[in-house]
């Protein structure tokens, strides 16, 4: 897959539009297919993508969008079934294309059989909201996929692991301290967990509470 991608986005709503803006900032070529003419006008005014008004599940519209030369098609409408249909049609028309479908939380396993990648934006949004509610002591990195949590934790004074080197702390299985306290180096056995400093940690969901207790008390 080239670093510079030709991407078709089906759906120019909140998720599709923001995705297009971000991808445009990163230098990719974009085509957005959207049914609502008013949304098409909004997207066109931002000059972030070629905009086609129409139903992306219509093969003729996908052909117009250049599916045969595209690297990726992303179904990002609010209708998971439509997103799946778009991806499956695109894969039939251009077998080498990468397919990405926005789903709901109930469809992750089933949809994974038919597309290369599934996304559930509401999950990331919830993580960002939790970050704001809980403050700066623990922040979930919102763009992580799957069930693994990657969190940034500030060590509290008096916590069981405070002022100890990693080799001295018995973290539960399913925990990996990724960065040292300045974020410039990968953490090692000699890394000391200094109170007031932040550390990036990958942790499986069922041991999150145990890890936080070690770091925050």
PDB file of C-alpha atoms in Angstrom:
ATOM      1  CA  UNK A   1       0.000   0.000   0.000  1.00  0.00           C
ATOM      2  CA  UNK A   2       1.546   3.358  -1.001  1.00  0.00           C
ATOM      3  CA  UNK A   3       2.030   6.106   1.588  1.00  0.00           C
ATOM      4  CA  UNK A   4       0.116   8.441  -0.733  1.00  0.00           C
ATOM      5  CA  UNK A   5      -3.379   7.023  -1.173  1.00  0.00           C
ATOM      6  CA  UNK A   6      -6.293   7.569  -3.480  1.00  0.00           C
ATOM      7  CA  UNK A   7      -9.287   7.247  -1.154  1.00  0.00           C
ATOM      8  CA  UNK A   8     -13.035   7.080  -1.751  1.00  0.00           C
ATOM      9  CA  UNK A   9     -15.195   7.980   1.244  1.00  0.00           C
ATOM     10  CA  UNK A  10     -18.850   6.991   1.163  1.00  0.00           C
ATOM     11  CA  UNK A  11     -20.731   9.400   3.414  1.00  0.00           C
ATOM     12  CA  UNK A  12     -20.036  13.075   3.961  1.00  0.00           C
ATOM     13  CA  UNK A  13     -21.626  13.426   7.370  1.00  0.00           C
ATOM     14  CA  UNK A  14     -19.824  14.228  10.613  1.00  0.00           C
ATOM     15  CA  UNK A  15     -17.495  11.222  10.515  1.00  0.00           C
ATOM     16  CA  UNK A  16     -16.849  11.167   6.778  1.00  0.00           C
ATOM     17  CA  UNK A  17     -16.271  14.916   6.545  1.00  0.00           C
ATOM     18  CA  UNK A  18     -13.814  15.023   9.449  1.00  0.00           C
ATOM     19  CA  UNK A  19     -12.010  11.997   8.038  1.00  0.00           C
ATOM     20  CA  UNK A  20     -11.702  13.761   4.690  1.00  0.00           C
ATOM     21  CA  UNK A  21     -10.272  16.889   6.332  1.00  0.00           C
ATOM     22  CA  UNK A  22      -7.673  14.858   8.219  1.00  0.00           C
ATOM     23  CA  UNK A  23      -6.657  12.818   5.176  1.00  0.00           C
ATOM     24  CA  UNK A  24      -6.413  15.960   3.052  1.00  0.00           C
ATOM     25  CA  UNK A  25      -4.086  17.475   5.646  1.00  0.00           C
ATOM     26  CA  UNK A  26      -1.903  14.376   5.228  1.00  0.00           C
ATOM     27  CA  UNK A  27      -1.694  14.758   1.462  1.00  0.00           C
ATOM     28  CA  UNK A  28      -4.016  12.020   0.212  1.00  0.00           C
ATOM     29  CA  UNK A  29      -6.296  12.315  -2.840  1.00  0.00           C
ATOM     30  CA  UNK A  30      -9.949  12.095  -1.825  1.00  0.00           C
ATOM     31  CA  UNK A  31     -13.329  11.573  -3.381  1.00  0.00           C
ATOM     32  CA  UNK A  32     -16.412  11.876  -1.171  1.00  0.00           C
ATOM     33  CA  UNK A  33     -19.724  10.373  -2.271  1.00  0.00           C
ATOM     34  CA  UNK A  34     -22.723  11.870  -0.465  1.00  0.00           C
ATOM     35  CA  UNK A  35     -26.464  11.693  -1.176  1.00  0.00           C
ATOM     36  CA  UNK A  36     -27.470  14.989   0.471  1.00  0.00           C
ATOM     37  CA  UNK A  37     -26.913  17.926  -1.919  1.00  0.00           C
ATOM     38  CA  UNK A  38     -26.562  20.394   0.958  1.00  0.00           C
ATOM     39  CA  UNK A  39     -23.792  18.311   2.540  1.00  0.00           C
ATOM     40  CA  UNK A  40     -22.123  18.090  -0.860  1.00  0.00           C
ATOM     41  CA  UNK A  41     -22.063  21.888  -1.045  1.00  0.00           C
ATOM     42  CA  UNK A  42     -20.520  22.164   2.426  1.00  0.00           C
ATOM     43  CA  UNK A  43     -17.761  19.690   1.591  1.00  0.00           C
ATOM     44  CA  UNK A  44     -17.089  21.265  -1.791  1.00  0.00           C
ATOM     45  CA  UNK A  45     -16.683  24.677  -0.149  1.00  0.00           C
ATOM     46  CA  UNK A  46     -13.828  23.291   1.980  1.00  0.00           C
ATOM     47  CA  UNK A  47     -11.819  22.150  -1.069  1.00  0.00           C
ATOM     48  CA  UNK A  48     -10.704  18.946   0.652  1.00  0.00           C
ATOM     49  CA  UNK A  49     -12.055  16.418  -1.831  1.00  0.00           C
ATOM     50  CA  UNK A  50     -13.738  15.788  -5.133  1.00  0.00           C
ATOM     51  CA  UNK A  51     -17.433  15.551  -4.282  1.00  0.00           C
ATOM     52  CA  UNK A  52     -19.934  13.319  -6.063  1.00  0.00           C
ATOM     53  CA  UNK A  53     -23.620  13.513  -5.223  1.00  0.00           C
ATOM     54  CA  UNK A  54     -25.217  10.094  -5.277  1.00  0.00           C
ATOM     55  CA  UNK A  55     -25.632   6.711  -3.630  1.00  0.00           C
ATOM     56  CA  UNK A  56     -22.243   5.037  -3.170  1.00  0.00           C
ATOM     57  CA  UNK A  57     -23.877   1.600  -3.226  1.00  0.00           C
ATOM     58  CA  UNK A  58     -24.724   2.217  -6.879  1.00  0.00           C
ATOM     59  CA  UNK A  59     -21.947   0.600  -8.961  1.00  0.00           C
ATOM     60  CA  UNK A  60     -22.209   3.387 -11.549  1.00  0.00           C
ATOM     61  CA  UNK A  61     -21.458   5.955  -8.832  1.00  0.00           C
ATOM     62  CA  UNK A  62     -18.466   3.945  -7.644  1.00  0.00           C
ATOM     63  CA  UNK A  63     -17.198   3.820 -11.219  1.00  0.00           C
ATOM     64  CA  UNK A  64     -17.628   7.588 -11.462  1.00  0.00           C
ATOM     65  CA  UNK A  65     -15.631   7.930  -8.228  1.00  0.00           C
ATOM     66  CA  UNK A  66     -12.765   5.984  -9.803  1.00  0.00           C
ATOM     67  CA  UNK A  67     -12.996   2.805  -7.772  1.00  0.00           C
ATOM     68  CA  UNK A  68     -10.808   0.822 -10.171  1.00  0.00           C
ATOM     69  CA  UNK A  69      -7.824   3.099  -9.509  1.00  0.00           C
ATOM     70  CA  UNK A  70      -8.506   3.767  -5.810  1.00  0.00           C
ATOM     71  CA  UNK A  71      -6.351   2.347  -3.032  1.00  0.00           C
ATOM     72  CA  UNK A  72      -9.017   2.461  -0.319  1.00  0.00           C
ATOM     73  CA  UNK A  73     -12.782   2.721  -0.043  1.00  0.00           C
ATOM     74  CA  UNK A  74     -14.253   3.699   3.330  1.00  0.00           C
ATOM     75  CA  UNK A  75     -17.958   3.326   4.031  1.00  0.00           C
ATOM     76  CA  UNK A  76     -18.504   5.942   6.741  1.00  0.00           C
ATOM     77  CA  UNK A  77     -22.231   6.635   6.579  1.00  0.00           C
ATOM     78  CA  UNK A  78     -24.423   6.192   9.628  1.00  0.00           C
ATOM     79  CA  UNK A  79     -25.879   3.005   8.106  1.00  0.00           C
ATOM     80  CA  UNK A  80     -23.654  -0.055   8.746  1.00  0.00           C
ATOM     81  CA  UNK A  81     -25.485  -2.153   6.176  1.00  0.00           C
ATOM     82  CA  UNK A  82     -24.910   0.472   3.497  1.00  0.00           C
ATOM     83  CA  UNK A  83     -21.237   0.721   4.430  1.00  0.00           C
ATOM     84  CA  UNK A  84     -20.857  -3.036   4.084  1.00  0.00           C
ATOM     85  CA  UNK A  85     -22.597  -3.023   0.698  1.00  0.00           C
ATOM     86  CA  UNK A  86     -20.325  -0.257  -0.582  1.00  0.00           C
ATOM     87  CA  UNK A  87     -17.194  -2.101   0.544  1.00  0.00           C
ATOM     88  CA  UNK A  88     -18.284  -5.432  -0.901  1.00  0.00           C
ATOM     89  CA  UNK A  89     -19.231  -3.879  -4.236  1.00  0.00           C
ATOM     90  CA  UNK A  90     -15.929  -2.004  -4.383  1.00  0.00           C
ATOM     91  CA  UNK A  91     -13.989  -5.213  -3.645  1.00  0.00           C
ATOM     92  CA  UNK A  92     -15.856  -6.979  -6.454  1.00  0.00           C
ATOM     93  CA  UNK A  93     -15.079  -4.165  -8.892  1.00  0.00           C
ATOM     94  CA  UNK A  94     -11.471  -3.667  -7.755  1.00  0.00           C
ATOM     95  CA  UNK A  95     -10.178  -6.789  -5.956  1.00  0.00           C
ATOM     96  CA  UNK A  96      -6.946  -5.128  -4.744  1.00  0.00           C
ATOM     97  CA  UNK A  97      -8.740  -2.254  -2.990  1.00  0.00           C
ATOM     98  CA  UNK A  98      -8.615  -1.933   0.814  1.00  0.00           C
ATOM     99  CA  UNK A  99     -12.047  -1.743   2.435  1.00  0.00           C
ATOM    100  CA  UNK A 100     -12.988   0.039   5.650  1.00  0.00           C
ATOM    101  CA  UNK A 101     -16.516   0.028   7.103  1.00  0.00           C
ATOM    102  CA  UNK A 102     -18.036   2.066   9.896  1.00  0.00           C
ATOM    103  CA  UNK A 103     -20.109  -0.285  12.036  1.00  0.00           C
ATOM    104  CA  UNK A 104     -22.070  -0.305  15.256  1.00  0.00           C
ATOM    105  CA  UNK A 105     -20.778  -1.985  18.388  1.00  0.00           C
ATOM    106  CA  UNK A 106     -22.770  -5.156  17.746  1.00  0.00           C
ATOM    107  CA  UNK A 107     -21.300  -5.868  14.324  1.00  0.00           C
ATOM    108  CA  UNK A 108     -17.557  -5.952  14.872  1.00  0.00           C
ATOM    109  CA  UNK A 109     -17.077  -9.716  14.567  1.00  0.00           C
ATOM    110  CA  UNK A 110     -19.594 -10.299  11.770  1.00  0.00           C
ATOM    111  CA  UNK A 111     -18.431  -7.428   9.563  1.00  0.00           C
ATOM    112  CA  UNK A 112     -14.783  -8.410   9.932  1.00  0.00           C
ATOM    113  CA  UNK A 113     -15.443 -11.366   7.641  1.00  0.00           C
ATOM    114  CA  UNK A 114     -16.216  -9.083   4.713  1.00  0.00           C
ATOM    115  CA  UNK A 115     -14.008  -5.998   5.044  1.00  0.00           C
ATOM    116  CA  UNK A 116     -10.345  -5.350   5.788  1.00  0.00           C
ATOM    117  CA  UNK A 117     -11.005  -2.964   8.673  1.00  0.00           C
ATOM    118  CA  UNK A 118     -13.954  -1.949  10.828  1.00  0.00           C
ATOM    119  CA  UNK A 119     -14.258   1.315  12.740  1.00  0.00           C
ATOM    120  CA  UNK A 120     -16.632   2.319  15.504  1.00  0.00           C
ATOM    121  CA  UNK A 121     -16.225   6.106  15.942  1.00  0.00           C
ATOM    122  CA  UNK A 122     -18.555   6.287  18.924  1.00  0.00           C
ATOM    123  CA  UNK A 123     -16.074   4.190  20.901  1.00  0.00           C
ATOM    124  CA  UNK A 124     -13.297   6.698  20.276  1.00  0.00           C
ATOM    125  CA  UNK A 125     -15.660   9.559  21.095  1.00  0.00           C
ATOM    126  CA  UNK A 126     -16.556   7.943  24.400  1.00  0.00           C
ATOM    127  CA  UNK A 127     -12.869   7.568  25.278  1.00  0.00           C
ATOM    128  CA  UNK A 128     -12.263  11.259  24.586  1.00  0.00           C
ATOM    129  CA  UNK A 129     -15.255  12.168  26.766  1.00  0.00           C
ATOM    130  CA  UNK A 130     -13.929  10.009  29.606  1.00  0.00           C
ATOM    131  CA  UNK A 131     -10.566  11.770  29.290  1.00  0.00           C
ATOM    132  CA  UNK A 132     -12.265  15.117  29.790  1.00  0.00           C
ATOM    133  CA  UNK A 133     -14.358  13.910  32.699  1.00  0.00           C
ATOM    134  CA  UNK A 134     -11.566  12.181  34.586  1.00  0.00           C
ATOM    135  CA  UNK A 135      -8.990  14.919  34.041  1.00  0.00           C
ATOM    136  CA  UNK A 136      -5.313  14.494  33.235  1.00  0.00           C
ATOM    137  CA  UNK A 137      -4.300  11.674  35.593  1.00  0.00           C
ATOM    138  CA  UNK A 138      -5.344   8.905  33.182  1.00  0.00           C
ATOM    139  CA  UNK A 139      -5.885   9.498  29.486  1.00  0.00           C
ATOM    140  CA  UNK A 140      -6.929   6.822  27.004  1.00  0.00           C
ATOM    141  CA  UNK A 141      -5.452   7.200  23.527  1.00  0.00           C
ATOM    142  CA  UNK A 142      -8.650   7.398  21.529  1.00  0.00           C
ATOM    143  CA  UNK A 143      -7.455   6.093  18.183  1.00  0.00           C
ATOM    144  CA  UNK A 144      -6.420   2.672  19.427  1.00  0.00           C
ATOM    145  CA  UNK A 145      -8.392  -0.177  17.835  1.00  0.00           C
ATOM    146  CA  UNK A 146      -9.451  -3.467  19.349  1.00  0.00           C
ATOM    147  CA  UNK A 147      -9.956  -4.158  23.047  1.00  0.00           C
ATOM    148  CA  UNK A 148      -6.422  -3.322  24.190  1.00  0.00           C
ATOM    149  CA  UNK A 149      -6.242  -0.029  26.094  1.00  0.00           C
ATOM    150  CA  UNK A 150      -3.270   2.274  25.681  1.00  0.00           C
ATOM    151  CA  UNK A 151      -3.318   4.840  28.465  1.00  0.00           C
ATOM    152  CA  UNK A 152      -1.181   7.678  29.703  1.00  0.00           C
ATOM    153  CA  UNK A 153      -1.035   7.545  33.499  1.00  0.00           C
ATOM    154  CA  UNK A 154       0.405  10.028  35.980  1.00  0.00           C
ATOM    155  CA  UNK A 155       1.979   8.248  38.942  1.00  0.00           C
ATOM    156  CA  UNK A 156       0.660   9.420  42.309  1.00  0.00           C
ATOM    157  CA  UNK A 157       2.789  10.028  45.376  1.00  0.00           C
ATOM    158  CA  UNK A 158       2.323   7.157  47.819  1.00  0.00           C
ATOM    159  CA  UNK A 159       1.111   4.691  45.175  1.00  0.00           C
ATOM    160  CA  UNK A 160       2.448   1.120  45.584  1.00  0.00           C
ATOM    161  CA  UNK A 161       4.680   1.465  42.493  1.00  0.00           C
ATOM    162  CA  UNK A 162       5.833   5.044  43.098  1.00  0.00           C
ATOM    163  CA  UNK A 163       9.611   5.585  43.154  1.00  0.00           C
ATOM    164  CA  UNK A 164      10.269   1.968  42.175  1.00  0.00           C
ATOM    165  CA  UNK A 165      12.071   0.650  39.106  1.00  0.00           C
ATOM    166  CA  UNK A 166       9.963  -1.451  36.753  1.00  0.00           C
ATOM    167  CA  UNK A 167      11.963  -4.546  37.682  1.00  0.00           C
ATOM    168  CA  UNK A 168      10.684  -4.133  41.245  1.00  0.00           C
ATOM    169  CA  UNK A 169       6.989  -3.844  40.377  1.00  0.00           C
ATOM    170  CA  UNK A 170       4.829  -6.949  39.915  1.00  0.00           C
ATOM    171  CA  UNK A 171       2.497  -5.779  37.162  1.00  0.00           C
ATOM    172  CA  UNK A 172      -0.192  -8.307  36.187  1.00  0.00           C
ATOM    173  CA  UNK A 173       0.133 -10.329  33.001  1.00  0.00           C
ATOM    174  CA  UNK A 174      -1.269  -8.273  30.137  1.00  0.00           C
ATOM    175  CA  UNK A 175       0.617  -5.070  31.022  1.00  0.00           C
ATOM    176  CA  UNK A 176       3.400  -3.334  29.110  1.00  0.00           C
ATOM    177  CA  UNK A 177       4.922  -0.006  30.191  1.00  0.00           C
ATOM    178  CA  UNK A 178       5.844   1.584  26.863  1.00  0.00           C
ATOM    179  CA  UNK A 179       7.569   4.918  27.525  1.00  0.00           C
ATOM    180  CA  UNK A 180       9.743   6.448  30.214  1.00  0.00           C
ATOM    181  CA  UNK A 181       8.774   9.641  32.026  1.00  0.00           C
ATOM    182  CA  UNK A 182       9.858  12.051  29.289  1.00  0.00           C
ATOM    183  CA  UNK A 183       8.362  10.027  26.443  1.00  0.00           C
ATOM    184  CA  UNK A 184      11.632   9.981  24.514  1.00  0.00           C
ATOM    185  CA  UNK A 185      12.701   6.404  25.226  1.00  0.00           C
ATOM    186  CA  UNK A 186      11.154   2.972  25.482  1.00  0.00           C
ATOM    187  CA  UNK A 187      10.810   1.970  29.121  1.00  0.00           C
ATOM    188  CA  UNK A 188      13.139  -0.712  30.444  1.00  0.00           C
ATOM    189  CA  UNK A 189      13.654  -2.632  33.692  1.00  0.00           C
ATOM    190  CA  UNK A 190      15.631   0.286  35.113  1.00  0.00           C
ATOM    191  CA  UNK A 191      12.900   2.877  34.404  1.00  0.00           C
ATOM    192  CA  UNK A 192      11.781   4.452  37.688  1.00  0.00           C
ATOM    193  CA  UNK A 193       8.109   5.314  38.174  1.00  0.00           C
ATOM    194  CA  UNK A 194       8.449   8.855  39.456  1.00  0.00           C
ATOM    195  CA  UNK A 195       5.451  10.528  41.149  1.00  0.00           C
ATOM    196  CA  UNK A 196       4.006  13.353  39.066  1.00  0.00           C
ATOM    197  CA  UNK A 197       5.386  11.935  35.814  1.00  0.00           C
ATOM    198  CA  UNK A 198       3.328  10.405  32.999  1.00  0.00           C
ATOM    199  CA  UNK A 199       3.918   6.972  31.451  1.00  0.00           C
ATOM    200  CA  UNK A 200       2.311   5.330  28.428  1.00  0.00           C
ATOM    201  CA  UNK A 201       1.061   1.834  29.251  1.00  0.00           C
ATOM    202  CA  UNK A 202      -0.590  -0.853  27.112  1.00  0.00           C
ATOM    203  CA  UNK A 203      -2.959  -2.924  29.213  1.00  0.00           C
ATOM    204  CA  UNK A 204      -5.599  -5.578  28.669  1.00  0.00           C
ATOM    205  CA  UNK A 205      -9.067  -4.505  29.853  1.00  0.00           C
ATOM    206  CA  UNK A 206      -9.444  -7.086  32.615  1.00  0.00           C
ATOM    207  CA  UNK A 207      -6.347  -5.854  34.483  1.00  0.00           C
ATOM    208  CA  UNK A 208      -6.769  -2.088  34.061  1.00  0.00           C
ATOM    209  CA  UNK A 209      -8.020  -1.558  37.617  1.00  0.00           C
ATOM    210  CA  UNK A 210      -5.119  -3.522  39.113  1.00  0.00           C
ATOM    211  CA  UNK A 211      -2.581  -1.504  37.097  1.00  0.00           C
ATOM    212  CA  UNK A 212      -4.167   1.801  38.072  1.00  0.00           C
ATOM    213  CA  UNK A 213      -4.150   0.800  41.723  1.00  0.00           C
ATOM    214  CA  UNK A 214      -0.399   0.180  41.510  1.00  0.00           C
ATOM    215  CA  UNK A 215       0.228   3.560  39.922  1.00  0.00           C
ATOM    216  CA  UNK A 216      -2.359   5.749  41.649  1.00  0.00           C
ATOM    217  CA  UNK A 217      -3.154   3.949  44.898  1.00  0.00           C
TER     218      UNK A 217
END
